[in-house]
Short mmCIF file of C-alpha atoms in Angstrom, two decimals:
data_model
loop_
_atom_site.label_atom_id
_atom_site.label_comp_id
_atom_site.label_asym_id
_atom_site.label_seq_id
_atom_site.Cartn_x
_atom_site.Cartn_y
_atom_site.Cartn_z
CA UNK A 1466 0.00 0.00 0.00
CA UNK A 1467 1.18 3.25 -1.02
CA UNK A 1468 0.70 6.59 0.71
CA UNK A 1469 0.98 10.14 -0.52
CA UNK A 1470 2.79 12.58 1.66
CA UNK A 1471 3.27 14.88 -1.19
CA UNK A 1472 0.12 16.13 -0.95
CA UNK A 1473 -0.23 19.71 0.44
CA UNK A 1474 -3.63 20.63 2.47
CA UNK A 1475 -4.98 23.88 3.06
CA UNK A 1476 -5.39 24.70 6.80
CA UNK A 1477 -5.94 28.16 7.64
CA UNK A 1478 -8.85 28.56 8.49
CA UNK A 1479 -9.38 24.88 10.12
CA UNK A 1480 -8.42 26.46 13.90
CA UNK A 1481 -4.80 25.13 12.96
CA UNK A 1482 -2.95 26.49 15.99
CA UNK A 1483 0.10 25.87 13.47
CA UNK A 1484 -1.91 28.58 10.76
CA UNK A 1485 -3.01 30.53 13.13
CA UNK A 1486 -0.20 31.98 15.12
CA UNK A 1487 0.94 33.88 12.14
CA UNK A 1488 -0.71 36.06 8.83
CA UNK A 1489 -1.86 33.77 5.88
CA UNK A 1490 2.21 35.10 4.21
CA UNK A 1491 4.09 33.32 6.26
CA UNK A 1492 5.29 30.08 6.15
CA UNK A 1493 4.80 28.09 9.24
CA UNK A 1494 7.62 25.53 10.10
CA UNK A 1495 7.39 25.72 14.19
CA UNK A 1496 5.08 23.81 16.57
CA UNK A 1497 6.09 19.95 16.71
CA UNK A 1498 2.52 19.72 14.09
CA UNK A 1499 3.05 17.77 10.91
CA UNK A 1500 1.21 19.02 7.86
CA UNK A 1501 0.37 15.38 6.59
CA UNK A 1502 -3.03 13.49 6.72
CA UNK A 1503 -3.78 11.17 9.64
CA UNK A 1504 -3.32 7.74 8.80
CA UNK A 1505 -5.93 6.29 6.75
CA UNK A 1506 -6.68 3.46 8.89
CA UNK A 1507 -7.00 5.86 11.73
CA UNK A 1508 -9.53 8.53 9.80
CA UNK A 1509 -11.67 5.25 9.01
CA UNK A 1510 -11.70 4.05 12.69
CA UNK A 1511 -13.10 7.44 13.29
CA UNK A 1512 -15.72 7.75 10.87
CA UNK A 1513 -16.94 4.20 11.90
CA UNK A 1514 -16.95 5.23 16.02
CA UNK A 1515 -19.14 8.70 14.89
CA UNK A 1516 -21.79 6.27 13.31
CA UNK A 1517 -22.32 5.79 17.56
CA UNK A 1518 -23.93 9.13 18.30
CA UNK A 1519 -23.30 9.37 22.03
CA UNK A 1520 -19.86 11.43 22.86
CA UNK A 1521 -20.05 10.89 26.68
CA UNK A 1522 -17.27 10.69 29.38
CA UNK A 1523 -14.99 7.72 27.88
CA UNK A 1524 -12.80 5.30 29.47
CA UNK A 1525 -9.63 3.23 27.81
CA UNK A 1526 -11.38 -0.33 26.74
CA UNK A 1527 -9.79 -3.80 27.02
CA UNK A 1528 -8.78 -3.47 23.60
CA UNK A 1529 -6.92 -0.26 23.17
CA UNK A 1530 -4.85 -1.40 26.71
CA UNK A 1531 -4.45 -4.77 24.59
CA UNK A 1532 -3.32 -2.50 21.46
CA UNK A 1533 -0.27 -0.86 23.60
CA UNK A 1534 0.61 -3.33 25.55
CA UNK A 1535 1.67 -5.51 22.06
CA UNK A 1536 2.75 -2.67 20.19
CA UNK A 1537 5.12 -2.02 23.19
CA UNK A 1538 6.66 -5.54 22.84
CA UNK A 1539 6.77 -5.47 19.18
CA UNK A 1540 8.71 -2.41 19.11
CA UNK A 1541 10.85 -2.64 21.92
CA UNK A 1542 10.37 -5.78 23.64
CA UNK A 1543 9.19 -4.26 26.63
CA UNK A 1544 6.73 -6.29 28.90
CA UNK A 1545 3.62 -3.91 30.01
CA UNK A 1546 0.36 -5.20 32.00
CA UNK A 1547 -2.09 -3.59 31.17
CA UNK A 1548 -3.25 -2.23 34.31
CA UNK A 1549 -0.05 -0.58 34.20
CA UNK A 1550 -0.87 2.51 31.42
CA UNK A 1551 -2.35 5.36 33.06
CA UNK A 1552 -3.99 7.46 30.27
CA UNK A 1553 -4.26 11.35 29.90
CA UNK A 1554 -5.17 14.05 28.42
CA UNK A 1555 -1.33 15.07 27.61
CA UNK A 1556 2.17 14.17 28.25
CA UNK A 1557 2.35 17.33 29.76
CA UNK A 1558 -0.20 17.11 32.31
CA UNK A 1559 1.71 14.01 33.07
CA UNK A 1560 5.16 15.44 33.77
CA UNK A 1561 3.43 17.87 35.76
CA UNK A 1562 1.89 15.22 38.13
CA UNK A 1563 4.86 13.47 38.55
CA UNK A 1564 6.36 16.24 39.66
CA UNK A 1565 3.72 17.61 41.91
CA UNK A 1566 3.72 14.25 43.31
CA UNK A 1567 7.10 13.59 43.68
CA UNK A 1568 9.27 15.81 44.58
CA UNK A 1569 9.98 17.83 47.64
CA UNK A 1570 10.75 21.49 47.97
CA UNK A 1571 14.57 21.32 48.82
CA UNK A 1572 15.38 19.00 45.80
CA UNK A 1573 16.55 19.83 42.77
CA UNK A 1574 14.41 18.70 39.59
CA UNK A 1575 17.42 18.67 37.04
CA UNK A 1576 16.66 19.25 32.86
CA UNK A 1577 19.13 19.26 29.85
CA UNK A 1578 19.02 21.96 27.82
CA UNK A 1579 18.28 22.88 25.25
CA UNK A 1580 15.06 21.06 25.74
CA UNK A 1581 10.99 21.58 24.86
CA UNK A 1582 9.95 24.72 26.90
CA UNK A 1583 7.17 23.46 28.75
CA UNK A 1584 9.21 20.62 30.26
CA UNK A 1585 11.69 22.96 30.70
CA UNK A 1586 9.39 25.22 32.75
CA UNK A 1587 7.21 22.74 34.52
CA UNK A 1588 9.34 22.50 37.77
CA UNK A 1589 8.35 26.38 38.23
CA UNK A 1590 4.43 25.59 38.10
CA UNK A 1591 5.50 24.18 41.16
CA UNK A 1592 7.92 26.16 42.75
CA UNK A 1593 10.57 23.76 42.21
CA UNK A 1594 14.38 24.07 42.35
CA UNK A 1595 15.38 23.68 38.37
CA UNK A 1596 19.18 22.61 37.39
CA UNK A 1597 19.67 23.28 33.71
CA UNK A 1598 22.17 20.97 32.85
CA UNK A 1599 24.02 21.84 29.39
CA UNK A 1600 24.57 18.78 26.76
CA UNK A 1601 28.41 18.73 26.03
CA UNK A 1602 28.62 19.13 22.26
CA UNK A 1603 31.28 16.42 20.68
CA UNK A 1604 32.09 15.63 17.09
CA UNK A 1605 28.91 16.06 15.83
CA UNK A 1606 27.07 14.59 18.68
CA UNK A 1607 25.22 16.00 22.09
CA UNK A 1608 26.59 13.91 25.13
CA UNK A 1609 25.38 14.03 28.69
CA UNK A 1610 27.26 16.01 31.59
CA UNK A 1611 27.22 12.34 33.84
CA UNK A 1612 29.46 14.34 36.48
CA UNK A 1613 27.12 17.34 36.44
CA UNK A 1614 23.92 15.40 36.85
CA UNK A 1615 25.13 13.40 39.73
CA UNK A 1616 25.96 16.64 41.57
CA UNK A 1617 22.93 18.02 41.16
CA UNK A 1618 20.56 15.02 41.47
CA UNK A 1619 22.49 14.78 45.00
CA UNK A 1620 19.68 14.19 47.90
CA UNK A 1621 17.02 12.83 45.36
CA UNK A 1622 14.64 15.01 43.04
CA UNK A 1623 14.25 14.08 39.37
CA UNK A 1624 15.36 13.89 36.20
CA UNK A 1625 13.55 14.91 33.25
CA UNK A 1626 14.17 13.25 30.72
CA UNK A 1627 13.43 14.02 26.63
CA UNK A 1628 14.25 10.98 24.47
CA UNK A 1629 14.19 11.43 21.28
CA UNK A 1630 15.57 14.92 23.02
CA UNK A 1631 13.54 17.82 21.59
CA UNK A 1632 15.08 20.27 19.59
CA UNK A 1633 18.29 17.85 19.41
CA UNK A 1634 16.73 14.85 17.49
CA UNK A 1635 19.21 13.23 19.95
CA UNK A 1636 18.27 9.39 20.45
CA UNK A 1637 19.95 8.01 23.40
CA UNK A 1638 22.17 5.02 23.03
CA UNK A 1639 22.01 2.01 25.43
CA UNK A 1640 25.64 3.24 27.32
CA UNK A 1641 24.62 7.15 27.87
CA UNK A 1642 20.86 5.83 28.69
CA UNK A 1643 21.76 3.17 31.57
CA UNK A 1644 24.53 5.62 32.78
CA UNK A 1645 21.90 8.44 33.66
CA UNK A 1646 19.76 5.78 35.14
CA UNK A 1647 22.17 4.13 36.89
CA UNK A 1648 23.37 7.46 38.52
CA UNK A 1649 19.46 8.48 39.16
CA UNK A 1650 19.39 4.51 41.15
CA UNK A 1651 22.43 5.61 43.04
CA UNK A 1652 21.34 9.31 43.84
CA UNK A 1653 17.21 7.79 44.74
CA UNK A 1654 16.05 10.33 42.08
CA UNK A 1655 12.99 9.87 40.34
CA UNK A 1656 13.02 9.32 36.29
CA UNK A 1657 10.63 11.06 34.31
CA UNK A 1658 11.10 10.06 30.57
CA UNK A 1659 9.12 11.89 28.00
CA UNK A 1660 9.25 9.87 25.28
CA UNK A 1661 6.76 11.24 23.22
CA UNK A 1662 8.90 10.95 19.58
CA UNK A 1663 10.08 6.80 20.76
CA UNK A 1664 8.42 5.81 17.06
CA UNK A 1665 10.36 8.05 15.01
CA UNK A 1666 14.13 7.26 14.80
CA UNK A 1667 16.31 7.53 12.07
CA UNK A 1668 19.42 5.09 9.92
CA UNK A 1669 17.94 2.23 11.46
CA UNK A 1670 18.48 3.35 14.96
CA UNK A 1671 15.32 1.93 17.79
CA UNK A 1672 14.19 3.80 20.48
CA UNK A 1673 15.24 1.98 23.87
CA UNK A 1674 12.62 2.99 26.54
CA UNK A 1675 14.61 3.72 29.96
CA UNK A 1676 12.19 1.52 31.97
CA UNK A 1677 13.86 -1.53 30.03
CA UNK A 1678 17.03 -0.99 31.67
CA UNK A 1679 16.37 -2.64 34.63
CA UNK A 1680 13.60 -3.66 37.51
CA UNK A 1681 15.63 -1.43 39.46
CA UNK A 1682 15.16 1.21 37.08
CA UNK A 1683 11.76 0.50 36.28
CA UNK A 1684 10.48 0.80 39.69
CA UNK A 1685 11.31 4.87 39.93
CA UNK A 1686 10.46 5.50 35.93
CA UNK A 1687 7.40 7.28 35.04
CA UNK A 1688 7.05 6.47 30.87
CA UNK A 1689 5.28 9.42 29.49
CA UNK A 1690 3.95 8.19 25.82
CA UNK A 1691 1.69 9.36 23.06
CA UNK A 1692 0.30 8.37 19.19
CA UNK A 1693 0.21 12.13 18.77
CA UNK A 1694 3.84 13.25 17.16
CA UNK A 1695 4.34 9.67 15.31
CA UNK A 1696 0.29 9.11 13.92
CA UNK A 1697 0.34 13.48 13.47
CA UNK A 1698 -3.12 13.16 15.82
CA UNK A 1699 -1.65 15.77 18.45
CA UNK A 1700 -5.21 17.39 18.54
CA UNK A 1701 -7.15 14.19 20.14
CA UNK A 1702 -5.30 14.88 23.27
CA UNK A 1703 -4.62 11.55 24.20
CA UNK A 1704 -1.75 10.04 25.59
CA UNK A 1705 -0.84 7.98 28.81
CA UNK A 1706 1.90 7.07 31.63
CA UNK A 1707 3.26 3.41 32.11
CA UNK A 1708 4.26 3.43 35.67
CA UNK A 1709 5.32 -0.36 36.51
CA UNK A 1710 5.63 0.18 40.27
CA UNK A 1711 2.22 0.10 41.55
CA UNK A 1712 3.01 2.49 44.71
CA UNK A 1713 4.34 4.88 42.29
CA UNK A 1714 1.47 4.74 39.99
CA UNK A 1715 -0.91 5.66 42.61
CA UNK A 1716 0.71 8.35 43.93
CA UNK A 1717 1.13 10.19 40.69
CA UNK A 1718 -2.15 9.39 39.67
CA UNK A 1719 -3.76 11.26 43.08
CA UNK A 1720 -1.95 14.37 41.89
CA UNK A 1721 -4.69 14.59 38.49
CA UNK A 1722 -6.96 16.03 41.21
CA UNK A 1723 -9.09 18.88 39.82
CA UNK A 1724 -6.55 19.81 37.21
CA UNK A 1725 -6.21 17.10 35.02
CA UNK A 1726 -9.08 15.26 33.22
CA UNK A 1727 -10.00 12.19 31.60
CA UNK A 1728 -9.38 11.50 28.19
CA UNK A 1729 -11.75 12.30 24.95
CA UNK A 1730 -13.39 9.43 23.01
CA UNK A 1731 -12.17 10.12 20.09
CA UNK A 1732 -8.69 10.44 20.93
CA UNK A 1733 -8.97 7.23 22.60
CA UNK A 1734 -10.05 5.36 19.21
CA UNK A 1735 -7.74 7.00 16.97
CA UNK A 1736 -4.87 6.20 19.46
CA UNK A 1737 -6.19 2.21 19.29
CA UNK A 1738 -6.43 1.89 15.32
CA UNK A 1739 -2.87 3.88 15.24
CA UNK A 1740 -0.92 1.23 17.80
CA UNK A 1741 -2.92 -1.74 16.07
CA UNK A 1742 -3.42 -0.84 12.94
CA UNK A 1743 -1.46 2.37 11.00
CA UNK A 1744 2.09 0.00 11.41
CA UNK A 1745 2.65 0.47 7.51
CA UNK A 1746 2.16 3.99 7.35
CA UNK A 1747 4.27 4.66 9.91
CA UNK A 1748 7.17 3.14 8.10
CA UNK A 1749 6.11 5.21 5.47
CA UNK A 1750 6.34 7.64 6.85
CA UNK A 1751 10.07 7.35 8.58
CA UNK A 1752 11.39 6.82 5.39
CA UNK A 1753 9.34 10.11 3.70
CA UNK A 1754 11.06 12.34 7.09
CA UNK A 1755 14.46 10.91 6.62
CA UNK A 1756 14.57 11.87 3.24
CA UNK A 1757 12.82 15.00 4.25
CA UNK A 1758 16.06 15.37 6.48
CA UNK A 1759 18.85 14.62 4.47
CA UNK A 1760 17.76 17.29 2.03
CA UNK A 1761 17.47 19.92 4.30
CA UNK A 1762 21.34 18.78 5.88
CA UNK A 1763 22.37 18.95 2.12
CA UNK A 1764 20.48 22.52 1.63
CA UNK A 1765 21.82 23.95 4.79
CA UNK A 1766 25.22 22.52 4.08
CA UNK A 1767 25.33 24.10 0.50
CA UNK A 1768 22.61 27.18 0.39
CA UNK A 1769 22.08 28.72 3.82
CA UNK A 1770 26.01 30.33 4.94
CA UNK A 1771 26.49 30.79 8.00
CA UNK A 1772 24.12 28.12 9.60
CA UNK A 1773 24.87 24.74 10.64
CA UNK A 1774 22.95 21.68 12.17
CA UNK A 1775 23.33 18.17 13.62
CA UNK A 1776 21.94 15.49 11.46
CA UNK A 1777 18.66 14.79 13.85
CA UNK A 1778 18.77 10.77 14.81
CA UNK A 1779 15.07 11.26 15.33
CA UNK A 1780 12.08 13.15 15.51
CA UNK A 1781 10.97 15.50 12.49
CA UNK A 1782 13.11 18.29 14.33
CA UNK A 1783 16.29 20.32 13.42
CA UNK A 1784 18.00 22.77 15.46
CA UNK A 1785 19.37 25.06 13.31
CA UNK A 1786 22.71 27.45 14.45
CA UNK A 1787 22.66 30.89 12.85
CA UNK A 1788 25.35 31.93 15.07
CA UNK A 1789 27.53 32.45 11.92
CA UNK A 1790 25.25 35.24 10.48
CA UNK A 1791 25.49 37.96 12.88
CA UNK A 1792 22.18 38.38 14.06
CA UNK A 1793 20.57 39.43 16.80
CA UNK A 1794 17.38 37.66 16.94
CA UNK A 1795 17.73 35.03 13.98
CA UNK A 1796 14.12 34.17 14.61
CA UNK A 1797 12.67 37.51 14.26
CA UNK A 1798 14.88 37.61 11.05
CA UNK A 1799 13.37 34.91 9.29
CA UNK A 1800 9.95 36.06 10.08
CA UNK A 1801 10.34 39.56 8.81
CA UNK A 1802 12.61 38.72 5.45
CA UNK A 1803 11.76 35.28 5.00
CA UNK A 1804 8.46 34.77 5.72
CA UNK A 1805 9.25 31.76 7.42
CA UNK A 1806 7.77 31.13 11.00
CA UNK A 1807 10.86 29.11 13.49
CA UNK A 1808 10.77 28.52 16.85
CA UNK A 1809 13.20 30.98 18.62
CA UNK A 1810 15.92 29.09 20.39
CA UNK A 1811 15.90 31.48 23.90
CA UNK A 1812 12.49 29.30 24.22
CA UNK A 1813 14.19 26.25 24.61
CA UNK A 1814 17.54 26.97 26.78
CA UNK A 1815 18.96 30.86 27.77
CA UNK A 1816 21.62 30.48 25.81
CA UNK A 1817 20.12 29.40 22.73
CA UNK A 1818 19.83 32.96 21.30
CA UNK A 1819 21.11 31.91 17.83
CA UNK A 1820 19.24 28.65 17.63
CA UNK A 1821 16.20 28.47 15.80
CA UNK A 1822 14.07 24.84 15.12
CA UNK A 1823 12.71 24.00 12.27
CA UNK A 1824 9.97 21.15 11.68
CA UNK A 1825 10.70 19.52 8.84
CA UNK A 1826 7.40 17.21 9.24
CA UNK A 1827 6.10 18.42 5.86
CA UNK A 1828 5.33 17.76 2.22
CA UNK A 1829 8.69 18.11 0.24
CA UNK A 1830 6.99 21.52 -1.05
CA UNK A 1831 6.42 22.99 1.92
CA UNK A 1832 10.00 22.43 2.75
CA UNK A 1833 11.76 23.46 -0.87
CA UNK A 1834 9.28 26.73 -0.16
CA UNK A 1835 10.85 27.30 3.42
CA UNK A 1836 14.54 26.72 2.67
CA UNK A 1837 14.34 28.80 -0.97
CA UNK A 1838 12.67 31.89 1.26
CA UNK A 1839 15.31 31.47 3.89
CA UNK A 1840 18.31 31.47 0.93
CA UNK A 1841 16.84 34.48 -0.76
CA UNK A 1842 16.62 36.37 2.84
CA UNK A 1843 20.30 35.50 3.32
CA UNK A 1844 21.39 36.46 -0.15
CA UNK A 1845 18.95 39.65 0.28
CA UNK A 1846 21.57 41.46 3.20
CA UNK A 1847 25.00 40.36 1.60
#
């Protein structure tokens, strides 16, 4: 079965929040939102459920638990009970009840950086002591500070944790990933892994989930997982929490109190027929963004001086450095000249000034159309 991802959809005027934020000129290429159809399969599954007219309070059936649970072996070999997946509304109210739940005034909740602002803010919703612990940047690669993070993870707290990292495309090896646990075990800090992007890694690379490390490990990991980036069905609001420790589960769970709700019907369906049945458009897919990728490397490489960028391992993300082109706001640059709509770096880290991300989840046109007005800005000032 083929699918086309060439094909470009008009959405202003749909209540995009992509096509929204800016005027019908520019060219939006920001919010982690891919401009591609839903899978088929998924679309279907929806029709069928609306032919049911009620739309009342829902709760996850046998069958989507069933759905996750095997996709979760299949992919990763990871053993799940069911009654283990918590669902919500959001991996970010679930980050936010973990650490409302969790962790105690005088400990630090620690977060590399750069990393997706509202993980990076969530420990001040809460009046929490936030570390920002800088990746150290090494032939090509993003590596973690292992001395830094056991200094500050000293007395407990937690660890948030972005893998596939967000704006990196970083995708944690087996080594770097059981040596941040490990050191998390030996300082009794909590691990809360937002894995949100685990479907979509790159040259044959597989997402290892950090709960798989070890029962040890497992029993202080709170999995934070969605359909949303890798099925493009952000909108449904659906995602959920495995939390293997039942303790643990609980106690995050309490903290939903009158903030966070339950989870929308719809989003529930669409979440089942993507886990159990969208598979081969979702290898589609990974092929369509890697190739999507490796032309905007080559385009950056050879048409866009003065910026560089890390091959993303995963995600549809690239963090793009403008430092070379003497600007003071490289995002408000591409805006104005360009037309082009990038997330500003200083959103994801302080010193990120002359970072900008691009999303690259798009039909090859879309993408030709971004880089071509971001060359003819550049060549526009020489």
């Amino acid at each position: 079965m083929t699918f086309d991802f060439d094909q470009v959809f008009e959405r202003h005027g749909t209540g995009s929040t992509k096509w929204s934020r800016y005027p019908a000129e520019v060219l939006p290429m920001w919010v982690a939102d891919m401009d591609f159809a839903a899978p088929p399969v998924v679309v279907d599954a929806l029709r069928k459920r609306l032919e049911h007219p009620m739309l009342g309070y829902s709760v996850a059936q046998d069958n989507l638990r069933a759905a996750i649970v095997a996709d979760l072996w299949s992919k990763y070999a990871w053993r799940v009970e069911p009654q283990q997946i918590l669902f919500l509304p959001g991996v970010e109210p679930g980050f936010n009840m973990a650490l409302h739940a969790l962790v105690e005034p005088q400990q630090n909740v620690v977060v590399q950086v750069p990393n997706y602002p509202p993980l990076r803010n969530a420990p001040g919703n809460w009046g929490l002591k936030k570390v920002e612990l800088p990746f150290n940047p090494l032939n090509g690669e993003f590596h973690t500070d292992l001395t830094g993070l056991k200094a500050a993870l000293h007395g407990g707290g937690a660890l948030l944790l972005s893998n596939p990292h967000n704006p990196l495309g970083k995708v944690f090896g087996h080594s770097e990933l059981k040596a941040v646990a490990d050191i998390c075990v030996e300082q009794d800090a909590w691990i809360i892994s937002d894995e949100i992007h685990a479907e979509l890694c790159f040259d044959g690379r597989k997402h290892i989930p950090t709960a798989t490390l070890g029962a040890e490990i497992a029993e202080r990991t709170i999995t934070l997982m969605s359909a949303s980036k890798a099925y493009n069905i952000a909108g449904l609001k659906t995602s959920f929490a495995i939390i293997q420790n039942a303790k643990l589960r609980e106690r995050v769970n309490a903290a939903r109190a009158g903030m966070v709700d339950s989870v929308n019907a719809l989003g529930l369906e669409a979440t089942r027929a993507a886990y159990s049945e969208a598979g081969p458009w979702l290898e589609a897919l990974k092929d369509y963004l890697q190739a999507n990728r490796d032309y905007l490397v080559e385009a950056v490489k050879t048409r866009l001086p003065g910026i560089t960028m890390t091959v993303p391992q995963g995600t549809y993300l690239a963090w793009l450095d403008c430092s070379g082109l003497g600007l003071d706001d490289p995002q408000g640059f591409f805006l104005k000249e360009a037309k082009v709509g990038l997330s500003a770096g200083l959103d994801f880290g302080d010193d990120a000034g002359q970072f900008v991300r691009l999303n690259f989840g798009c039909p090859r046109a879309l993408l030709e159309e971004g880089i071509a007005r971001m060359e003819r800005s550049l060549k526009s000032r020489a």
